Short mmCIF file of C-alpha atoms in Angstrom, two decimals:
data_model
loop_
_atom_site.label_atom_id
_atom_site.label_comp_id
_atom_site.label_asym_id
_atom_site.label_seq_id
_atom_site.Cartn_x
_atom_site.Cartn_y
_atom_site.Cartn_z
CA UNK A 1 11.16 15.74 -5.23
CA UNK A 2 8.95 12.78 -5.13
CA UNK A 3 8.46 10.98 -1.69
CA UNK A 4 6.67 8.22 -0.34
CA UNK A 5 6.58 7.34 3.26
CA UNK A 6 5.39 4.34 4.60
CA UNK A 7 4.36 3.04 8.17
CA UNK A 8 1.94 1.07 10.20
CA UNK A 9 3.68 -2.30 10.12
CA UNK A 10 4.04 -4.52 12.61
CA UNK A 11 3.55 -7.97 14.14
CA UNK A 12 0.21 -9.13 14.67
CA UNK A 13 -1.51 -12.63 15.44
CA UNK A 14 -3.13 -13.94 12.59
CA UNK A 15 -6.87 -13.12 12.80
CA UNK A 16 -5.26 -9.59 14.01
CA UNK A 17 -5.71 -6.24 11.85
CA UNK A 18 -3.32 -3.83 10.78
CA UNK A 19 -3.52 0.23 9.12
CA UNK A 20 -0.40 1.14 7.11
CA UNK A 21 -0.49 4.61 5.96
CA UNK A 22 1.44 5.86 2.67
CA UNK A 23 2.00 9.77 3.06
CA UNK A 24 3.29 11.36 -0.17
CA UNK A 25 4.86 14.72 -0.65
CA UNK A 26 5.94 16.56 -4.17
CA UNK A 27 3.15 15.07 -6.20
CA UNK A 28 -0.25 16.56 -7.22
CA UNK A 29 -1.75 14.14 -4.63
CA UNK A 30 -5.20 14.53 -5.86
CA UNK A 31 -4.48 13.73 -9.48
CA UNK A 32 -2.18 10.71 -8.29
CA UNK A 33 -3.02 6.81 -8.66
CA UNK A 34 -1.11 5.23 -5.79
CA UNK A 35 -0.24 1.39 -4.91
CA UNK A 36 0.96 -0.80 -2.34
CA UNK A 37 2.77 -3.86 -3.20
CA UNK A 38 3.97 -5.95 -1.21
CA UNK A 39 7.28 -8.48 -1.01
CA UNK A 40 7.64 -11.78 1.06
CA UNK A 41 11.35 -13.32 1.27
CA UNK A 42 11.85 -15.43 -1.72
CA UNK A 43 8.62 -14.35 -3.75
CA UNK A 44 7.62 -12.05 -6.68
CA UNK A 45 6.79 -8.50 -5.62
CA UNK A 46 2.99 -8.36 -5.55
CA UNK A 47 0.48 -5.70 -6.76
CA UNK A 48 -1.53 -6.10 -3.59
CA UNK A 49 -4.35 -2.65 -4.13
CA UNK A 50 -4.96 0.47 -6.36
CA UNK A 51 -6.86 3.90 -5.60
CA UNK A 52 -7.01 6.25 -8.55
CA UNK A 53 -7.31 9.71 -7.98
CA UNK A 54 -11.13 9.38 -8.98
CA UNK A 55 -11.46 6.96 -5.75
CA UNK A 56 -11.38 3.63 -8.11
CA UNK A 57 -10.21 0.80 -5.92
CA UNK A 58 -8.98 -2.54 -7.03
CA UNK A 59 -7.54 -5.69 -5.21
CA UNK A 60 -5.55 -8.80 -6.03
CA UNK A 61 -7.89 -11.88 -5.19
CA UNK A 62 -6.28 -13.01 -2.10
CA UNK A 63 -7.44 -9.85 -0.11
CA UNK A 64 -10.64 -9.00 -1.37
CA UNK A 65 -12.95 -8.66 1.38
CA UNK A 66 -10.03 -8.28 4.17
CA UNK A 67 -8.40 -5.22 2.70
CA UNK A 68 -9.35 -2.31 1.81
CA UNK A 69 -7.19 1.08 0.37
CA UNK A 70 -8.52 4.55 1.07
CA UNK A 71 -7.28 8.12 0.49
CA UNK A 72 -7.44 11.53 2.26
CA UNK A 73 -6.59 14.11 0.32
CA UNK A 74 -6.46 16.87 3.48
CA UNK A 75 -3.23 14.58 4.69
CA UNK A 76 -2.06 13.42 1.08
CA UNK A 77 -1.98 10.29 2.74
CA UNK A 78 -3.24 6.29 1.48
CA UNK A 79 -4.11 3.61 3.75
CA UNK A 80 -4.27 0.21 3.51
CA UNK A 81 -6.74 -1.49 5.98
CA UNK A 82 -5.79 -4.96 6.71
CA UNK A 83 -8.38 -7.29 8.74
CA UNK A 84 -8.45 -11.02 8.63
CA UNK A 85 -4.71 -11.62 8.53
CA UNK A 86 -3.17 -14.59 7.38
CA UNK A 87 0.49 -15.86 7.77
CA UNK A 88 0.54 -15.78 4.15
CA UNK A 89 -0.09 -11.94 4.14
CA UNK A 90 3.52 -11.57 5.74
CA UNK A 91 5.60 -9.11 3.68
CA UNK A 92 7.21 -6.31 3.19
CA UNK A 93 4.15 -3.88 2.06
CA UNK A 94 5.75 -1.02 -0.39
CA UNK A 95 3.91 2.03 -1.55
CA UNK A 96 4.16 2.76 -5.48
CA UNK A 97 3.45 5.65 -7.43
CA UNK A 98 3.94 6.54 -10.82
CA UNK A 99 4.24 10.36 -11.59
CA UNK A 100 5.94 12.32 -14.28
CA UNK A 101 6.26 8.63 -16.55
CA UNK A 102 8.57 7.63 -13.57
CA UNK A 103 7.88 5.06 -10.80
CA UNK A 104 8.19 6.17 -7.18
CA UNK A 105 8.76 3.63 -3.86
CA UNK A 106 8.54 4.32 -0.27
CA UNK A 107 11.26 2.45 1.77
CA UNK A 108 8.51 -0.71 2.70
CA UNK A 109 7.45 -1.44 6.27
CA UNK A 110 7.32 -4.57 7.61
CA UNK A 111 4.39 -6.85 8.48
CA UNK A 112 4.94 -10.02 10.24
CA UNK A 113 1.53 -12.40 11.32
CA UNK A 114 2.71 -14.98 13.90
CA UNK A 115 0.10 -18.05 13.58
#
């Protein structure tokens, strides 16, 4: 059974940084693209970063240079670095995988950037 579990969020001032971690369990972790997405109240859900199993990263525009997403395969776990933060960044930040031609969610944690 596929699980993803996410945590790091928080409530930070903006200029602040945040780490969320994404630990997965019941995949081949190493062979695994994983995502984070993220949801504000009101708003589309957002492809926000991608790490392919090969290490490939790849970022929406509005976090390039202030993100970044990293693996470690010893603790089948994803992060998602977040520096520079904006109000706008506020969300719920969900961790996506696909495996076995289904789609997998953790249950989102929370990010909040006071101004």
């Amino acid at each position: 059974q596929v699980h993803l579990v996410e945590s790091g969020g928080g409530l930070v001032q903006a200029g602040g940084s945040l780490r969320l971690s994404c630990a997965a369990s019941g995949i081949t972790f190493r062979l695994a693209s994983i995502n984070w997405y993220r949801q504000a109240p009101g708003k589309q859900r957002e492809l926000v970063a991608t790490i392919t199993n090969s290490g490939a990263t790849n970022y929406v525009d509005s976090v390039k240079g202030r993100f970044t997403i990293s693996r470690d395969s010893t603790r089948n776990t994803v992060y998602l670095q977040m520096n520079s933060l904006k109000p706008e960044d506020a969300a719920v930040y969900l961790c996506n995988c696909r495996w076995g031609q289904r789609d997998y969610w953790g249950q989102g944690t929370r990010v909040t950037v006071s101004s």
